[in-house]
mmCIF file of C-alpha atoms in Angstrom:
data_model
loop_
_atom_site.group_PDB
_atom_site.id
_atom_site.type_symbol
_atom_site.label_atom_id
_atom_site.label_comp_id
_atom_site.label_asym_id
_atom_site.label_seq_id
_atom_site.Cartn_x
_atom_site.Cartn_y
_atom_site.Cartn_z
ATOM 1 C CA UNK A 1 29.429 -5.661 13.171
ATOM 2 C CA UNK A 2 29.354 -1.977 15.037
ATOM 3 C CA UNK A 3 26.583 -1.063 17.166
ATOM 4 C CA UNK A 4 23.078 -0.235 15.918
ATOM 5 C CA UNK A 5 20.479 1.160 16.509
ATOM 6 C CA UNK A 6 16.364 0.360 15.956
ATOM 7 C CA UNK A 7 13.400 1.790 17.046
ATOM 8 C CA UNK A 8 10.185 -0.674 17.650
ATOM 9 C CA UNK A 9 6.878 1.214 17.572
ATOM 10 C CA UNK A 10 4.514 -1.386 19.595
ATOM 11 C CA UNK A 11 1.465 -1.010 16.628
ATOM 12 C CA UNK A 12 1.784 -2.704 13.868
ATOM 13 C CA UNK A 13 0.961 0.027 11.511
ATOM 14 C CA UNK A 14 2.342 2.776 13.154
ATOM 15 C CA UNK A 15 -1.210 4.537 13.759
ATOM 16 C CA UNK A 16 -2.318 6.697 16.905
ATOM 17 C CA UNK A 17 -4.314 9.565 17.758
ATOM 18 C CA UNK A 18 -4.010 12.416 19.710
ATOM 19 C CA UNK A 19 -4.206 11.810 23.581
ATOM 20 C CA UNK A 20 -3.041 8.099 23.278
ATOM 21 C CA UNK A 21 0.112 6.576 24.442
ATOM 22 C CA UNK A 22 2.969 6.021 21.872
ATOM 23 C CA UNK A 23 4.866 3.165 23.409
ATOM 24 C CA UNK A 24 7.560 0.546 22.124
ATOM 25 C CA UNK A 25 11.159 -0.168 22.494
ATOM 26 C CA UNK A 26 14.803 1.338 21.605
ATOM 27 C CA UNK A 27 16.908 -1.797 19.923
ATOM 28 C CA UNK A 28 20.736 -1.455 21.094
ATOM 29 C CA UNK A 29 22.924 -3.893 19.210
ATOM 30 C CA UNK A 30 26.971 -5.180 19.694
ATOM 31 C CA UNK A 31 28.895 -7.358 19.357
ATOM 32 C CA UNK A 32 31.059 -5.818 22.187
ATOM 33 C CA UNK A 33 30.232 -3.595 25.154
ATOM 34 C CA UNK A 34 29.453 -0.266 24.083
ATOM 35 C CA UNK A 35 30.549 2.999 26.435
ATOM 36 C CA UNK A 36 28.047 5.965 25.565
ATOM 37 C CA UNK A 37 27.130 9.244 27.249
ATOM 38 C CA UNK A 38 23.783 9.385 27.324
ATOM 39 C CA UNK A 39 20.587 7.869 24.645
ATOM 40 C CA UNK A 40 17.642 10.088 24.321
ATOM 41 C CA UNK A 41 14.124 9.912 22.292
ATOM 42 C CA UNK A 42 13.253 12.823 20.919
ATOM 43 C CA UNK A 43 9.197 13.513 19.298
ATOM 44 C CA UNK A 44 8.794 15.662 16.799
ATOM 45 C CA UNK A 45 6.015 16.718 14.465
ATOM 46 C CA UNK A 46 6.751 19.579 11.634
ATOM 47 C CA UNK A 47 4.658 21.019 8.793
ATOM 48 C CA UNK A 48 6.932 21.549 6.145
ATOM 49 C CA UNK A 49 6.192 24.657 3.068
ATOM 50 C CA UNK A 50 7.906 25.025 -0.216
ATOM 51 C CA UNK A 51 5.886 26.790 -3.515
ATOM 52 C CA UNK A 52 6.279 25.223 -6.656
ATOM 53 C CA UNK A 53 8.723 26.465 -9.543
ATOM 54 C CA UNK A 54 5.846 28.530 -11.503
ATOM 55 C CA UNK A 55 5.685 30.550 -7.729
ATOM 56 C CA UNK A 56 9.454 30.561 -7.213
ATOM 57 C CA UNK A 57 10.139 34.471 -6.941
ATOM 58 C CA UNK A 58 6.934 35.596 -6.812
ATOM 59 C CA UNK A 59 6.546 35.662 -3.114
ATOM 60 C CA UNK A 60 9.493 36.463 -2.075
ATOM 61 C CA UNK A 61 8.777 37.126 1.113
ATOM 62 C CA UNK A 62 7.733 33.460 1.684
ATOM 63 C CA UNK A 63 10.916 32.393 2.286
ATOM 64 C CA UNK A 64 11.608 35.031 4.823
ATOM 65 C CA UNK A 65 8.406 34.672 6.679
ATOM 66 C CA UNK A 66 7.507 31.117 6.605
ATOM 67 C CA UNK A 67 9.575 28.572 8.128
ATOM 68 C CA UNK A 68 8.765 24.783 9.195
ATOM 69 C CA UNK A 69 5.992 24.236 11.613
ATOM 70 C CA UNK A 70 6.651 22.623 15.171
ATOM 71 C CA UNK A 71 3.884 20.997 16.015
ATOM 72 C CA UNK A 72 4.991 19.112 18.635
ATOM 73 C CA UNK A 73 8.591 18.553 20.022
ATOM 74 C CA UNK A 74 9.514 16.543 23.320
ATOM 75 C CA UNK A 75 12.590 14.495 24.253
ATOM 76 C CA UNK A 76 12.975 11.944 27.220
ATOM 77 C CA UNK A 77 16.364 9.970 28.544
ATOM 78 C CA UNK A 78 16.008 6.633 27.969
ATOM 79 C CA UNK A 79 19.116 6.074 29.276
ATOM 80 C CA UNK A 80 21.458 7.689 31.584
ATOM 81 C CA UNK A 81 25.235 7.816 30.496
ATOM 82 C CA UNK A 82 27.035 4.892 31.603
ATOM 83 C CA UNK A 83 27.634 1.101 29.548
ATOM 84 C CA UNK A 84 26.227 -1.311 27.397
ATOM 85 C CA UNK A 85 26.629 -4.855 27.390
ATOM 86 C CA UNK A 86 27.494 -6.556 24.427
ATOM 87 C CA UNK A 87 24.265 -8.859 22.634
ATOM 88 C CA UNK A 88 21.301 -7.424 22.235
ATOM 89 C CA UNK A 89 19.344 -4.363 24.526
ATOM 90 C CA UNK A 90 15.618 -3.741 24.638
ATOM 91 C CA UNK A 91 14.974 -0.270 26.444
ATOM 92 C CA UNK A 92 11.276 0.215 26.479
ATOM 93 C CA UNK A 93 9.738 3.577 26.508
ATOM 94 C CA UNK A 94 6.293 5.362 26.387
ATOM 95 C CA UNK A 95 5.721 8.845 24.653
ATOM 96 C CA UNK A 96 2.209 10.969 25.774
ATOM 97 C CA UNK A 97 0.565 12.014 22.533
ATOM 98 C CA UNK A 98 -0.181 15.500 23.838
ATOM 99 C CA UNK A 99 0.145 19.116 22.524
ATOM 100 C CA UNK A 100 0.073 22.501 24.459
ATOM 101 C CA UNK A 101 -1.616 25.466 24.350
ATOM 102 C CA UNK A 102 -4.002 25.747 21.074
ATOM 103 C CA UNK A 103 -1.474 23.403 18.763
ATOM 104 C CA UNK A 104 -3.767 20.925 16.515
ATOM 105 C CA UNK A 105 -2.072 17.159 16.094
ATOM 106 C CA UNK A 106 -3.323 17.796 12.083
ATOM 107 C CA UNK A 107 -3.611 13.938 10.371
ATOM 108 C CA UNK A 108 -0.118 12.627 8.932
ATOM 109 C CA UNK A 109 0.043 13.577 4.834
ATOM 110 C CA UNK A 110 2.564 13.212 2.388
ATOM 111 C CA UNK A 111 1.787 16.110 -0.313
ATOM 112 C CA UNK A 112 4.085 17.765 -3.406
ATOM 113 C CA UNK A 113 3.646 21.459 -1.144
ATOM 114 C CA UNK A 114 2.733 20.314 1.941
ATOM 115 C CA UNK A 115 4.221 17.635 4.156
ATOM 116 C CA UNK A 116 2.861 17.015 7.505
ATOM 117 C CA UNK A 117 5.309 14.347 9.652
ATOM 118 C CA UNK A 118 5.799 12.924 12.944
ATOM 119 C CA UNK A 119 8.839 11.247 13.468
ATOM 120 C CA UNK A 120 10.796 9.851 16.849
ATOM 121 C CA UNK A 121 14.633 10.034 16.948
ATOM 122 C CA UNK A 122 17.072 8.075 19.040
ATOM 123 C CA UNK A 123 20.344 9.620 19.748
ATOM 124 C CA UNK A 124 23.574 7.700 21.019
ATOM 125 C CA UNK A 125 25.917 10.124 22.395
ATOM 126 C CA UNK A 126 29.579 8.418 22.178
ATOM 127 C CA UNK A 127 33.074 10.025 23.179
ATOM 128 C CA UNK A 128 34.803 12.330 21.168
ATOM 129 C CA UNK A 129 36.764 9.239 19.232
ATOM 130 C CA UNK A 130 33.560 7.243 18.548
ATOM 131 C CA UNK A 131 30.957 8.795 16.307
ATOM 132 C CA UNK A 132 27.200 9.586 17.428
ATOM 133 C CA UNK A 133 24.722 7.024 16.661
ATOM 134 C CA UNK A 134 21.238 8.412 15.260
ATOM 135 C CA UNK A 135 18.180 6.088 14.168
ATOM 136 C CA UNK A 136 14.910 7.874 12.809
ATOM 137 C CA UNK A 137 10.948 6.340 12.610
ATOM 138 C CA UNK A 138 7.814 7.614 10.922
ATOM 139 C CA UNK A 139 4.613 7.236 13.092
ATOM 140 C CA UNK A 140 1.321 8.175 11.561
ATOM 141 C CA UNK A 141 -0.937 10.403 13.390
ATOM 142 C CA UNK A 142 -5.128 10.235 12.400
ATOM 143 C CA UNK A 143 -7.752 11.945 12.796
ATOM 144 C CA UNK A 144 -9.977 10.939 15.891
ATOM 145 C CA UNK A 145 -13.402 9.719 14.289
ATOM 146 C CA UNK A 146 -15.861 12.568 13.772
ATOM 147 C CA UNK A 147 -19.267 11.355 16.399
ATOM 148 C CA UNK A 148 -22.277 11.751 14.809
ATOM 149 C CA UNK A 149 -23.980 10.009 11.473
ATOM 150 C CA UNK A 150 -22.491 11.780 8.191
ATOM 151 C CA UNK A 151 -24.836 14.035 6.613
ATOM 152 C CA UNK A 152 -24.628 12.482 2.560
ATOM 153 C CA UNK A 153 -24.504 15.724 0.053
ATOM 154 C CA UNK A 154 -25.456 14.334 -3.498
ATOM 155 C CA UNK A 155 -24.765 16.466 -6.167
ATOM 156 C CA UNK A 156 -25.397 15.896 -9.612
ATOM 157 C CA UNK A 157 -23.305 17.039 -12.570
ATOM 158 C CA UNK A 158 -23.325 17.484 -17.080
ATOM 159 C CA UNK A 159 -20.694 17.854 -18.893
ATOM 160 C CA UNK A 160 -20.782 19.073 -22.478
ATOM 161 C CA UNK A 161 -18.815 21.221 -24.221
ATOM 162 C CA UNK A 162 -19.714 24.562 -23.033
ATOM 163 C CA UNK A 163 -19.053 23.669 -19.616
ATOM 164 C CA UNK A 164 -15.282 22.551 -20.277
ATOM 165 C CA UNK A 165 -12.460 24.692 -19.526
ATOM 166 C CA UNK A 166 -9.046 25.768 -20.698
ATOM 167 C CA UNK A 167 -10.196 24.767 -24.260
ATOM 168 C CA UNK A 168 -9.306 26.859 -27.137
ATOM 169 C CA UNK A 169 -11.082 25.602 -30.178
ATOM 170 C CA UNK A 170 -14.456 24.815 -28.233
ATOM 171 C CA UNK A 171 -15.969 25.101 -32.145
ATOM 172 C CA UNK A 172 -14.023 22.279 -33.541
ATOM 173 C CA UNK A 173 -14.888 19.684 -30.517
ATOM 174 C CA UNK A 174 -17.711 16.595 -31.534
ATOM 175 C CA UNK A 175 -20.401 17.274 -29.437
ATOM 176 C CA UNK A 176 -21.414 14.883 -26.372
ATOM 177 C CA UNK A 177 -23.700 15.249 -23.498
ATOM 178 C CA UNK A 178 -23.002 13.355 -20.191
ATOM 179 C CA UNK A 179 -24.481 13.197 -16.757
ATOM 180 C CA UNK A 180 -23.950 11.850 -13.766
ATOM 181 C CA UNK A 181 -23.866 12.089 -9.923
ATOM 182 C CA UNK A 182 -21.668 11.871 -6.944
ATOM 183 C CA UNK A 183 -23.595 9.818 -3.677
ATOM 184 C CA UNK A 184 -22.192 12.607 -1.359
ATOM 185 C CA UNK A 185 -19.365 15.651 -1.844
ATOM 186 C CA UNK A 186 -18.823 15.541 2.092
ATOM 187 C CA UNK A 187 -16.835 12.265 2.216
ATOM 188 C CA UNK A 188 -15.534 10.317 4.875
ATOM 189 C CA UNK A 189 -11.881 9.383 4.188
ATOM 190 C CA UNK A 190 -12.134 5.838 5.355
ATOM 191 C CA UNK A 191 -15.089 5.236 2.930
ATOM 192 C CA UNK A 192 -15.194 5.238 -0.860
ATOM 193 C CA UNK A 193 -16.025 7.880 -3.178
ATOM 194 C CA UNK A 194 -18.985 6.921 -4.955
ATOM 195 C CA UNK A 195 -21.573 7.468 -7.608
ATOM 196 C CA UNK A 196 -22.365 6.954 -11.593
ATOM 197 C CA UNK A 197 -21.625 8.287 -14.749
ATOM 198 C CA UNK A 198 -23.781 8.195 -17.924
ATOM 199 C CA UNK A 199 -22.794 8.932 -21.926
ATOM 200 C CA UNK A 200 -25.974 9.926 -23.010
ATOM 201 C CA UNK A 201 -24.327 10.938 -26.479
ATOM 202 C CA UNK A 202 -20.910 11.175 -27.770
ATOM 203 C CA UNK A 203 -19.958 11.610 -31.768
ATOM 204 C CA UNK A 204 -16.803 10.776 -31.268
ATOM 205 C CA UNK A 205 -15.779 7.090 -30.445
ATOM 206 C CA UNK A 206 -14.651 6.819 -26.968
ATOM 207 C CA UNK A 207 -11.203 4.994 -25.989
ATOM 208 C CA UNK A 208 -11.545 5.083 -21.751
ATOM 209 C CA UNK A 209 -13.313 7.184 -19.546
ATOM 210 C CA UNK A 210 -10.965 7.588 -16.164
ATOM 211 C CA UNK A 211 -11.502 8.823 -12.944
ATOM 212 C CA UNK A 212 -8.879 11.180 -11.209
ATOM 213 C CA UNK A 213 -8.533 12.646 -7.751
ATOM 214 C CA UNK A 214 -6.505 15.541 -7.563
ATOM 215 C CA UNK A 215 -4.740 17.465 -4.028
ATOM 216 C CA UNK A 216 -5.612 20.880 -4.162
ATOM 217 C CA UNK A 217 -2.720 22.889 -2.014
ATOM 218 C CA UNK A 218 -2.145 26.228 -0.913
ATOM 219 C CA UNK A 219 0.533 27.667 1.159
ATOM 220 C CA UNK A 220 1.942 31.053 1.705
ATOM 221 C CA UNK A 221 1.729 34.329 3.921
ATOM 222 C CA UNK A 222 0.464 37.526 4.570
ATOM 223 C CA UNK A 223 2.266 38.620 1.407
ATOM 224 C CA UNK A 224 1.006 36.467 -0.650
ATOM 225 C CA UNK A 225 -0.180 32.988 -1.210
ATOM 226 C CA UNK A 226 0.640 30.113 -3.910
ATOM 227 C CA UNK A 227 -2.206 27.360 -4.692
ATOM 228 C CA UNK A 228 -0.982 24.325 -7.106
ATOM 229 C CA UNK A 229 -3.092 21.279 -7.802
ATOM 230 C CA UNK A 230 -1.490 18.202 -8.566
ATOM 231 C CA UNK A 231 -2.875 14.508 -8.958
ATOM 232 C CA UNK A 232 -2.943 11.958 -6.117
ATOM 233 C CA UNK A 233 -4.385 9.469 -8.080
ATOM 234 C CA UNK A 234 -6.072 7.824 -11.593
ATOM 235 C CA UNK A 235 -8.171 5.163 -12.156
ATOM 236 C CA UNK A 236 -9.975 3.470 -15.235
ATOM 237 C CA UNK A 237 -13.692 3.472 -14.844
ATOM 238 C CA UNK A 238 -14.778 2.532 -18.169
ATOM 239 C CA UNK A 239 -12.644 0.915 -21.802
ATOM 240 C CA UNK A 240 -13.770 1.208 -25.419
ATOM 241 C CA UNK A 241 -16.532 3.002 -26.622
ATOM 242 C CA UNK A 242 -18.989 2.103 -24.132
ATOM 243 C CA UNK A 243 -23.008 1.838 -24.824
ATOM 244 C CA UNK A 244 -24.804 5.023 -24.464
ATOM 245 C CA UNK A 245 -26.956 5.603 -21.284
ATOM 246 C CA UNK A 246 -25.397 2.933 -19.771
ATOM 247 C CA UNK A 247 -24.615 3.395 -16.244
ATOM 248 C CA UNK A 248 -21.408 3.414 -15.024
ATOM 249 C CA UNK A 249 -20.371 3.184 -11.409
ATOM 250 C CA UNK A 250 -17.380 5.610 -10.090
ATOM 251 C CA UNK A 251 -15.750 4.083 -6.745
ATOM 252 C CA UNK A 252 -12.613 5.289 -5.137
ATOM 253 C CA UNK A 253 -11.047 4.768 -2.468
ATOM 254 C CA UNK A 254 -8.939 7.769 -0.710
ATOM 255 C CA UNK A 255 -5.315 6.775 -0.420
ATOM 256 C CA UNK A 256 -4.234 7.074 2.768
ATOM 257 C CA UNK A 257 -0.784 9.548 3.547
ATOM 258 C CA UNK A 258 -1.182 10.689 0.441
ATOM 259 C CA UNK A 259 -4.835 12.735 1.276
ATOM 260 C CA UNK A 260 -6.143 13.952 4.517
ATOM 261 C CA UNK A 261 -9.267 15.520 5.948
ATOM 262 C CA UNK A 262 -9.700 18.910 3.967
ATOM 263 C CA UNK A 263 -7.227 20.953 6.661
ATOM 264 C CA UNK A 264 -7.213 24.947 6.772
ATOM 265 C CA UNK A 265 -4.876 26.885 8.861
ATOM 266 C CA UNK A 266 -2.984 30.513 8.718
ATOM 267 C CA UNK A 267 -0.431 29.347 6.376
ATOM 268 C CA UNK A 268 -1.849 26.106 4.462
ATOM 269 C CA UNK A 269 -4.500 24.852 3.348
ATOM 270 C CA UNK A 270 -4.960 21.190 1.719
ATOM 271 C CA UNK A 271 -8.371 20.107 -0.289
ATOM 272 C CA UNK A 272 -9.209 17.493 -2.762
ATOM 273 C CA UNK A 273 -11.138 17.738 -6.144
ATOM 274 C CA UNK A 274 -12.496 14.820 -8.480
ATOM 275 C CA UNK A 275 -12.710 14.713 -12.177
ATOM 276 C CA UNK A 276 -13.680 12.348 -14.668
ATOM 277 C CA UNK A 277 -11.936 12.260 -18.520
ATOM 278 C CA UNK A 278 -12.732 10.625 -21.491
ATOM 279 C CA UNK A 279 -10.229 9.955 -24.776
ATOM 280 C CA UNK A 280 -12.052 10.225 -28.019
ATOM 281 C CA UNK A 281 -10.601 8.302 -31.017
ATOM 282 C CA UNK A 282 -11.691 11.237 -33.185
ATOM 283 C CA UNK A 283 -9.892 13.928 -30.863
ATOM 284 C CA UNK A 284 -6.623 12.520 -31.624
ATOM 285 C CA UNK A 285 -6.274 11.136 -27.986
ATOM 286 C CA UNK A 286 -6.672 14.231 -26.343
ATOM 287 C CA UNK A 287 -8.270 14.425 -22.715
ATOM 288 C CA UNK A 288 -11.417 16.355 -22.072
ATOM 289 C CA UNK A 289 -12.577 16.614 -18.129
ATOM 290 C CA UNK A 290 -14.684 18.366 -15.702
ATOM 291 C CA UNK A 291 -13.820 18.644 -11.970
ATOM 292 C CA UNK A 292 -15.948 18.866 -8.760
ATOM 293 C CA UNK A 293 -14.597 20.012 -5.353
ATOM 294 C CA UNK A 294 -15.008 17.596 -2.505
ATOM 295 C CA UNK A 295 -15.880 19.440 0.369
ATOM 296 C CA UNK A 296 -14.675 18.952 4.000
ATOM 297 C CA UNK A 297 -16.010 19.485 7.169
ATOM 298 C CA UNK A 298 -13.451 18.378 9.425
ATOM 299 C CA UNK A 299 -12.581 15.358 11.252
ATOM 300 C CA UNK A 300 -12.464 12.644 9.968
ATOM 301 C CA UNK A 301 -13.923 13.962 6.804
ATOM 302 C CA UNK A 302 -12.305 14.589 3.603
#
C-alpha cells in the first residue's frame, strides 16, 4: 500500500453556514515513513457558467467575458516540510467560513447551467522522484435561516384549454376544466410545497395526473444572456381516471443540492417553477400542463 490521503469534515453531513468554523482532520496513511515538502489545505468556492447547445454560438462573447466565479479561496499549512511516520496520521485543522469585501457565500447547488461548489483540497508536495499527492472534499454551504414568520402567498389557478401553451391544434383537444390552488408561492425550502388540485370535468379518460418542479436558469453577460429550464424533479399525484371534483392534495418536497433559494446576481440567475400534467387515454398519451413560478424572496426561501 502507498500513502494516502483523506480528508474528515467533523459534521456528519457536511453542512455549515457562513461565519461558522469548518473544522476536521487531514488522514495521512503508510505503510512506511513518508518524506514530503510541505501539506497544505486549500478552500475554495467557484460558480461555474456554461449555456446550453441551443445557445452555443449565439453569445459568443460569453465565453470571452465570463469565466468561473471565486467566491472564496484560502489555503493554510497544515504541515511544515519535514517526515512522516509510517501508520496512520491525524492532522487536525480549522477553516473560518468568512468572505471579504461584498462576496455572498450563495447556498451550495448542483444545476445543468449553473453549479455553485465549495470544495477543500489537500496537497502533498513530494520530491521530484515521488509524485504529488492530492485528495479533494465537497462541503455544503446553506443559507442562514431567514428571522421572521413567512408571509404564506396563496394563489389559485384553472387550467383549460385556452390557457395551455405551445399547442398547435388547440381545436382538436377534449375539453376539461380544472382548478386548484397552491398554500403559498413564497416557499421555504426546508418545507413542502403544498396545495390541491381538482378535475372538475375532463372528456377524455385520464391515465395520471403528475406533479413536476422545474429549475429555471439564466446565465450570461452584458452581451447577451441564455435562460434554459430543465426539470429537477416528477412526481405522481394522482393514477387512473380519477372522480371528478375530487380533491387532490399536491405535496413536494424541494430536493436539496439540486434547488436553492431563488438567487440573482450580475451574471446568473437560478428560479424554480411548478407544473402539474395530466395523460388522457383519448390524447394518445400526450402531456398537457400549466406552470406557475415560485417566487423567492431570499434567504432561506425558495
Amino acid at each position: 500500500m502507498g500513502t494516502t490521503l483523506d480528508i474528515k469534515i467533523k459534521r456528519a453531513n457536511k453542512v455549515y453556514h457562513a461565519g461558522e468554523m469548518l473544522s476536521g482532520v487531514v488522514v495521512i496513511s503508510s505503510k512506511d515513513s513518508v518524506q514530503h515538502q510541505g501539506v497544505s489545505l486549500t478552500m475554495e468556492g467557484t460558480v461555474n457558467l456554461q449555456l446550453s447547445a441551443k445557445s452555443v454560438g449565439v453569445f459568443e462573447a460569453f465565453y470571452n467575458s465570463v469565466k468561473p466565479i471565486q467566491i472564496i479561496n484560502s489555503t493554510i499549512d497544515v504541515l511544515k516540510p519535514g517526515k512522516i511516520p509510517s501508520g496512520k496520521t491525524e492532522v487536525p485543522f480549522e477553516f473560518p467560513l468568512l468572505v471579504k469585501g461584498s462576496k455572498v457565500l450563495y447556498e451550495t447547488y448542483h444545476g445543468v447551467f449553473v453549479n455553485i461548489q465549495y470544495t477543500l483540497r489537500c496537497d502533498m508536495r513530494r520530491s521530484l522522484l515521488a509524485k504529488d499527492l492530492t485528495k479533494t472534499c465537497e462541503f455544503i454551504v446553506h443559507s442562514a435561516p431567514q428571522k421572521g414568520k413567512l408571509t404564506p402567498s396563496p394563489v389559485d389557478f384553472t387550467i383549460t384549454p385556452e390557457t395551455l401553451q405551445n399547442v398547435k391544434e388547440r381545436a382538436s383537444l377534449p375539453k376539461f376544466l380544472i382548478r386548484g390552488h397552491l398554500n403559498s408561492t413564497n416557499c421555504a425550502i426546508t418545507q413542502p410545497l403544498t396545495g390541491e388540485l381538482v378535475v372538475e370535468h375532463s372528456d377524455a379518460a385520464i391515465r395520471s395526473i403528475e406533479l413536476q418542479l422545474v429549475r429555471v436558469e439564466t446565465c450570461g453577460c452584458a452581451e447577451g444572456y441564455a435562460r434554459d429550464a430543465t426539470e429537477i424533479q416528477n412526481i405522481q399525484i394522482a393514477d387512473g381516471d380519477i372522480c371528478r371534483n375530487l380533491s387532490v392534495p399536491l405535496y413536494m418536497v424541494f430536493p436539496r443540492l439540486f434547488t436553492c433559494p431563488t438567487l440573482e446576481t450580475t451574471n446568473f440567475k437560478v428560479e424554480a417553477a411548478g407544473s402539474p400534467h395530466w395523460n388522457g387515454v383519448a390524447l394518445q398519451d400526450t402531456k398537457l400542463g400549466a406552470g406557475g413560478r415560485f417566487l423567492g424572496t431570499g434567504g432561506r426561501k425558495i
